Tab-separated table of C-alpha atoms in Angstrom:
chain	number	residue	atom	x	y	z
A	165	MET	CA	233.442	-16.407	104.046
A	166	ALA	CA	233.582	-17.764	100.489
A	167	SER	CA	233.878	-21.344	101.743
A	168	GLY	CA	230.807	-20.834	103.916
A	169	ILE	CA	228.782	-19.591	100.944
A	170	PHE	CA	229.895	-22.553	98.816
A	171	ALA	CA	229.013	-24.937	101.660
A	172	LEU	CA	225.543	-23.347	101.891
A	173	LEU	CA	225.059	-23.648	98.137
A	174	ASP	CA	226.169	-27.277	98.312
A	175	ASP	CA	223.613	-27.962	101.071
A	176	ILE	CA	220.866	-26.281	99.032
A	177	ALA	CA	221.826	-28.309	95.946
A	178	ALA	CA	221.766	-31.534	97.977
A	179	LEU	CA	218.360	-30.604	99.437
A	180	MET	CA	216.890	-29.823	96.003
A	181	ASP	CA	218.288	-33.059	94.577
A	182	ASP	CA	216.641	-34.968	97.430
A	183	VAL	CA	213.407	-33.037	96.851
A	184	VAL	CA	213.357	-33.951	93.140
A	185	VAL	CA	213.913	-37.651	93.860
A	186	MET	CA	211.320	-37.788	96.638
A	187	SER	CA	208.834	-35.756	94.579
A	188	LYS	CA	208.973	-38.425	91.854
A	189	ILE	CA	208.356	-41.172	94.432
A	190	ALA	CA	205.528	-39.256	96.117
A	191	THR	CA	203.918	-38.450	92.741
A	192	LYS	CA	203.961	-42.139	91.799
A	193	LYS	CA	202.412	-43.176	95.130
A	194	THR	CA	199.650	-40.563	95.009
A	195	ALA	CA	198.864	-41.004	91.297
A	196	GLY	CA	196.333	-43.747	92.015
A	197	ILE	CA	194.106	-41.664	94.253
A	198	LEU	CA	194.063	-38.874	91.651
A	199	GLY	CA	192.045	-41.146	89.346
A	200	ASP	CA	189.196	-41.182	91.841
A	201	ASP	CA	189.677	-37.489	92.576
A	202	LEU	CA	189.461	-36.723	88.864
A	203	ALA	CA	186.376	-38.888	88.328
A	204	VAL	CA	184.540	-37.439	91.334
A	205	ASN	CA	185.262	-33.831	90.446
A	206	ALA	CA	184.452	-34.298	86.762
A	207	GLU	CA	181.046	-35.573	87.845
A	208	LYS	CA	180.576	-32.755	90.379
A	209	ALA	CA	181.477	-30.050	87.851
A	210	SER	CA	179.227	-31.383	85.077
A	211	GLY	CA	175.484	-30.894	84.657
A	212	PHE	CA	175.518	-27.094	84.852
A	213	VAL	CA	174.528	-24.579	82.216
A	214	SER	CA	177.440	-24.148	79.830
A	215	SER	CA	178.061	-20.539	80.887
A	216	ARG	CA	178.280	-21.579	84.571
A	217	GLU	CA	180.608	-24.615	84.289
A	218	ILE	CA	183.892	-22.695	84.474
A	219	PRO	CA	182.760	-20.294	87.282
A	220	VAL	CA	181.541	-23.301	89.299
A	221	LEU	CA	184.794	-25.166	88.666
A	222	TRP	CA	186.803	-22.093	89.685
A	223	ALA	CA	184.826	-21.854	92.942
A	224	ILE	CA	185.573	-25.519	93.674
A	225	THR	CA	189.248	-25.004	92.789
A	226	LYS	CA	189.522	-22.082	95.236
A	227	GLY	CA	187.916	-24.270	97.891
A	228	SER	CA	190.448	-26.987	97.106
A	229	PHE	CA	193.363	-24.566	97.610
A	230	LEU	CA	191.851	-23.486	100.938
A	231	ASN	CA	191.556	-27.146	101.957
A	232	LYS	CA	195.265	-27.629	101.271
A	233	LEU	CA	196.152	-24.544	103.334
A	234	ILE	CA	194.255	-26.053	106.287
A	235	ILE	CA	195.479	-29.647	105.908
A	236	LEU	CA	199.188	-29.096	105.192
A	237	PRO	CA	200.199	-27.289	108.449
A	238	LEU	CA	198.290	-29.842	110.547
A	239	ALA	CA	199.962	-32.719	108.706
A	240	PHE	CA	203.447	-31.233	109.187
A	241	LEU	CA	202.839	-30.637	112.897
A	242	LEU	CA	201.772	-34.257	113.342
A	243	SER	CA	204.769	-35.480	111.372
A	244	TYR	CA	207.171	-33.436	113.502
A	245	PHE	CA	205.737	-33.970	116.995
A	246	VAL	CA	203.935	-37.340	116.745
A	247	PRO	CA	205.283	-39.073	113.594
A	248	TRP	CA	203.881	-42.471	114.634
A	249	LEU	CA	200.382	-41.011	114.277
A	250	ILE	CA	200.992	-40.532	110.534
A	251	THR	CA	201.177	-44.314	110.089
A	252	VAL	CA	197.938	-44.747	112.051
A	253	ILE	CA	196.163	-42.102	109.953
A	254	LEU	CA	197.636	-43.657	106.809
A	255	ILE	CA	196.187	-47.086	107.681
A	256	LEU	CA	192.825	-45.584	108.686
A	257	GLY	CA	192.773	-43.672	105.422
A	258	ALA	CA	193.581	-46.884	103.552
A	259	ILE	CA	190.632	-48.617	105.237
A	260	TYR	CA	188.385	-45.766	104.100
A	261	LEU	CA	189.754	-46.032	100.545
A	262	ALA	CA	189.263	-49.804	100.524
A	263	PHE	CA	185.720	-49.375	101.851
A	264	GLU	CA	184.884	-46.788	99.197
A	265	GLY	CA	186.275	-48.960	96.400
A	266	ALA	CA	184.552	-52.143	97.608
A	267	GLU	CA	181.268	-50.287	98.170
A	268	LYS	CA	181.278	-49.056	94.570
A	269	ILE	CA	181.801	-52.636	93.350
A	270	TYR	CA	179.054	-53.868	95.717
A	271	GLU	CA	176.578	-51.256	94.466
A	272	TYR	CA	177.396	-52.170	90.863
A	273	ILE	CA	176.981	-55.943	91.372
A	274	ILE	CA	174.232	-56.149	94.012
A	275	PRO	CA	170.849	-54.638	93.082
A	276	HIS	CA	169.801	-51.961	95.556
A	277	GLU	CA	166.937	-49.587	96.019
A	278	GLN	CA	167.286	-46.279	94.265
A	279	ALA	CA	165.785	-43.058	95.437
A	280	VAL	CA	162.708	-42.088	93.461
A	281	THR	CA	162.697	-38.474	92.399
A	282	THR	CA	159.659	-36.515	91.264
A	283	ILE	CA	160.261	-34.282	88.284
A	284	GLU	CA	158.029	-31.236	88.095
A	285	ASN	CA	157.409	-29.558	84.753
A	286	LYS	CA	158.510	-26.088	85.746
A	287	ILE	CA	161.481	-23.880	85.006
A	288	PRO	CA	163.470	-23.186	88.199
A	289	SER	CA	163.950	-19.571	89.205
A	290	LYS	CA	167.355	-17.884	89.227
A	291	GLU	CA	167.431	-18.073	93.039
A	292	GLU	CA	166.691	-21.831	92.954
A	293	VAL	CA	169.452	-22.402	90.377
A	294	LEU	CA	171.975	-20.449	92.493
A	295	THR	CA	170.937	-22.353	95.641
A	296	LEU	CA	171.394	-25.696	93.850
A	297	GLU	CA	174.719	-24.500	92.479
A	298	LYS	CA	175.981	-23.437	95.916
A	299	GLY	CA	174.928	-26.798	97.350
A	300	LYS	CA	176.856	-28.696	94.666
A	301	ILE	CA	179.923	-26.512	95.159
A	302	LYS	CA	179.821	-27.101	98.925
A	303	ALA	CA	179.475	-30.869	98.444
A	304	ALA	CA	182.358	-30.891	95.958
A	305	ILE	CA	184.626	-28.943	98.343
A	306	ILE	CA	183.823	-31.339	101.219
A	307	THR	CA	184.640	-34.312	98.976
A	308	ASP	CA	187.843	-32.572	97.924
A	309	PHE	CA	188.784	-32.097	101.590
A	310	ILE	CA	188.541	-35.850	102.255
A	311	LEU	CA	190.531	-36.719	99.143
A	312	SER	CA	193.096	-33.993	99.934
A	313	VAL	CA	193.694	-35.486	103.393
A	314	GLU	CA	194.357	-38.854	101.747
A	315	ILE	CA	196.732	-37.362	99.154
A	316	VAL	CA	198.689	-35.359	101.758
A	317	ILE	CA	199.007	-38.295	104.172
A	318	ILE	CA	200.082	-40.693	101.412
A	319	ALA	CA	202.617	-38.144	100.146
A	320	LEU	CA	203.839	-37.586	103.707
A	321	GLY	CA	204.177	-41.327	104.204
A	322	SER	CA	206.374	-41.542	101.098
A	323	VAL	CA	208.905	-39.076	102.601
A	324	GLU	CA	208.798	-40.605	106.079
A	325	GLY	CA	212.214	-40.418	107.735
A	326	LYS	CA	213.397	-37.464	105.629
A	327	GLY	CA	214.211	-34.030	107.054
A	328	ILE	CA	211.324	-31.690	107.834
A	329	SER	CA	212.461	-29.279	105.069
A	330	THR	CA	212.290	-32.025	102.441
A	331	GLN	CA	208.899	-33.160	103.752
A	332	ILE	CA	207.416	-29.650	103.608
A	333	ILE	CA	208.661	-28.921	100.072
A	334	VAL	CA	207.741	-32.327	98.589
A	335	VAL	CA	204.286	-32.668	100.186
A	336	THR	CA	203.334	-29.046	99.443
A	337	PHE	CA	204.427	-29.518	95.829
A	338	ILE	CA	202.368	-32.725	95.483
A	339	ALA	CA	199.294	-31.179	97.158
A	340	PHE	CA	199.145	-28.143	94.908
A	341	LEU	CA	200.171	-30.100	91.812
A	342	ALA	CA	197.184	-32.367	92.494
A	343	THR	CA	194.820	-29.385	92.613
A	344	VAL	CA	196.160	-27.731	89.463
A	345	GLY	CA	196.425	-31.017	87.562
A	346	VAL	CA	193.053	-32.467	88.556
A	347	TYR	CA	190.981	-29.332	88.074
A	348	GLY	CA	192.846	-28.408	84.898
A	349	ILE	CA	191.896	-31.775	83.370
A	350	VAL	CA	188.347	-31.492	84.746
A	351	ALA	CA	188.010	-28.101	83.009
A	352	LEU	CA	188.971	-29.731	79.705
A	353	ILE	CA	186.551	-32.620	80.274
A	354	VAL	CA	183.487	-30.505	81.147
A	355	ARG	CA	184.069	-28.292	78.108
A	356	MET	CA	184.618	-31.234	75.778
A	357	ASP	CA	180.992	-31.383	74.628
A	358	ASP	CA	180.870	-27.598	74.100
A	359	PHE	CA	183.957	-27.802	71.912
A	360	GLY	CA	182.276	-30.672	70.070
A	361	ILE	CA	179.162	-28.561	69.439
A	362	LEU	CA	181.387	-25.771	68.125
A	363	LEU	CA	183.049	-28.187	65.697
A	364	THR	CA	179.729	-29.601	64.469
A	365	ALA	CA	178.712	-26.081	63.405
A	366	ASN	CA	181.660	-26.100	60.991
A	367	LYS	CA	180.896	-27.004	57.386
A	368	ASN	CA	183.985	-29.206	57.192
A	369	SER	CA	182.960	-32.889	57.414
A	370	THR	CA	186.079	-33.838	59.389
A	371	SER	CA	185.376	-31.152	61.988
A	372	GLN	CA	181.769	-32.306	62.256
A	373	LEU	CA	182.864	-35.910	62.763
A	374	ILE	CA	185.344	-34.912	65.500
A	375	GLY	CA	182.689	-32.726	67.137
A	376	LYS	CA	180.096	-35.522	67.228
A	377	THR	CA	182.724	-37.906	68.597
A	378	LEU	CA	183.605	-35.503	71.425
A	379	ILE	CA	179.925	-35.045	72.356
A	380	LYS	CA	179.318	-38.808	72.458
A	381	ALA	CA	182.616	-39.448	74.262
A	382	LEU	CA	181.956	-37.200	77.286
A	383	PRO	CA	179.701	-39.609	79.265
A	384	ILE	CA	181.980	-42.516	78.301
A	385	VAL	CA	185.046	-40.632	79.575
A	386	ILE	CA	183.368	-39.855	82.910
A	387	LYS	CA	182.225	-43.482	83.346
A	388	SER	CA	185.703	-44.749	82.423
A	389	LEU	CA	187.298	-42.423	84.971
A	390	ALA	CA	184.897	-43.726	87.612
A	391	PHE	CA	185.935	-47.320	86.808
A	392	VAL	CA	189.659	-46.494	86.833
A	393	GLY	CA	189.188	-44.538	90.052
A	394	THR	CA	187.536	-47.522	91.766
A	395	ILE	CA	190.407	-49.847	90.845
A	396	ALA	CA	192.903	-47.164	91.883
A	397	LEU	CA	191.261	-46.846	95.305
A	398	LEU	CA	191.803	-50.554	96.009
A	399	LEU	CA	195.368	-50.499	94.653
A	400	VAL	CA	196.378	-47.447	96.722
A	401	ALA	CA	194.782	-48.904	99.862
A	402	GLY	CA	196.331	-52.319	99.202
A	403	GLY	CA	199.747	-50.764	98.675
A	404	ILE	CA	199.536	-49.168	102.121
A	405	PHE	CA	198.457	-52.468	103.713
A	406	MET	CA	201.260	-54.366	101.965
A	407	HIS	CA	203.893	-51.911	103.248
A	408	LYS	CA	202.506	-51.093	106.687
A	409	VAL	CA	200.717	-54.286	107.833
A	410	ALA	CA	202.994	-57.287	108.314
A	411	LEU	CA	200.112	-59.784	107.988
A	412	PHE	CA	199.382	-58.778	104.397
A	413	HIS	CA	203.041	-58.400	103.509
A	414	HIS	CA	203.912	-61.953	104.586
A	415	ALA	CA	200.707	-63.558	103.262
A	416	LEU	CA	200.750	-61.989	99.787
A	417	GLN	CA	204.416	-61.224	99.141
A	418	ASN	CA	204.778	-64.089	96.637
A	419	LEU	CA	202.101	-62.627	94.357
A	420	PRO	CA	202.909	-59.978	91.721
A	421	SER	CA	202.867	-56.617	93.495
A	422	ILE	CA	199.803	-55.275	91.678
A	423	ALA	CA	197.857	-58.486	92.390
A	424	GLY	CA	198.828	-58.444	96.068
A	425	GLU	CA	197.883	-54.785	96.448
A	426	PHE	CA	194.518	-55.243	94.727
A	427	LEU	CA	193.693	-58.383	96.700
A	428	SER	CA	194.616	-56.894	100.076
A	429	GLY	CA	192.638	-53.733	99.316
A	430	LEU	CA	189.641	-55.782	98.197
A	431	ILE	CA	189.739	-58.047	101.274
A	432	VAL	CA	189.792	-55.129	103.712
A	433	GLY	CA	187.182	-53.304	101.634
A	434	ILE	CA	184.782	-56.268	101.703
A	435	ILE	CA	185.197	-56.604	105.472
A	436	ALA	CA	184.636	-52.863	105.971
A	437	VAL	CA	181.513	-52.876	103.763
A	438	ALA	CA	180.126	-55.923	105.626
A	439	ILE	CA	180.676	-54.237	109.006
A	440	VAL	CA	179.089	-50.943	107.909
A	441	LYS	CA	176.105	-52.694	106.294
A	442	GLY	CA	175.691	-54.814	109.435
A	443	PHE	CA	175.678	-51.768	111.721
A	444	LYS	CA	173.169	-50.011	109.455
A	445	LYS	CA	170.836	-53.010	109.610
A	446	ILE	CA	171.116	-53.318	113.399
A	447	PHE	CA	170.589	-49.623	114.100
A	448	GLY	CA	167.963	-49.413	111.373
A	449	LYS	CA	165.901	-52.117	113.106
A	450	LYS	CA	166.324	-50.361	116.470
A	451	ASN	CA	165.130	-47.066	114.996
A	452	ASP	CA	162.102	-48.795	113.441
A	453	ALA	CA	161.298	-50.385	116.809
A	454	VAL	CA	161.424	-46.978	118.499
A	455	LYS	CA	159.238	-45.357	115.832
A	456	ASN	CA	156.739	-48.258	115.725
A	457	PRO	CA	156.512	-49.752	119.244
A	458	ASP	CA	154.487	-52.934	119.685
A	459	THR	CA	151.138	-51.786	121.103
A	460	THR	CA	149.834	-55.302	121.652
A	461	ASN	CA	151.794	-55.759	124.898
C-alpha cells in the first residue's frame, strides 16, 4: 500500500517536473505572438472616456477567457484523435501571421488610400456611446479569438509528442497566463496617461516632470508595441516554417537562427500579400463590370 502511494507521488513529481520544463519552452515559443496581442489590445482598449477604460477592458478580458474555454477543448481533441492536423493548422496559422506582418510593412511603405471620415460637431448621446463601446468590445474579442487560436496551437506544437496530461496542463497554463499577462499590462498602459495627469497636479516638480513624461510616452509606447509586434509576427511565423517546412530549413539553415526565421516569415508574407492583393484586384474588376455593364454593345 505504502509503496503504491510512493510510486504515485513519484509519477506526479515526474509529471510536474516535465510540465515545468515544457511550460518554459512553450512560453518562449509563444512570447513573440504576445507582442502583437499586446499592441492590438492596447489600441483596442484606448480611446475611451477615462471612467470607462477599465470596465471596457474587463469586458474584453472576460471575452478572452471565454475564447480560451472554447478553443482549448477543441485543440486537445484534435491533438488526441488527429495529431497530424495540428501541424497543418500550425503552418496555416504561420501563413496568416506572415501575411499579417508583411501587410503591415506593405501598408507602412506603400502609400494607400485612406478612408475619409466626416466629423460632425455634435456630442454623441449616451446610447450612441454605448453602441460604439459594444462594437469595439466585440471587435476586440474577435481579434482575441484569432490570436488565442494561434497561441494555443503554437503552445500545443511545442509539447508535441508528450503525454496528453502534460499537453493539457502546459497549454492551459500558457493560454490563461497569456490572458492575465496581456490584459494586466494593457490595463497599466491605458491608465498611464491618467496616472501622469494625477502626478502633474502635484506641486512637486519631480512628480510633474514624471507625469508629463508618462502622458507624452503613451502614444509612443503603443506605436513601439505595434512595431515590435510586427517583427514578432514574422519571427514566430518564420520559426514555424524553419522547423516544419524542410525547404526553408535546408535553404536557410546556415544563417543565424533569428535571420533565417525573419527571412522565411517575410518571404511567405510577401507571397501571401501578393496573392491576396491579386485576388482583390481580379474580383474587384469583376464586381465593377457587373455593377457597370457596357451599354454600348
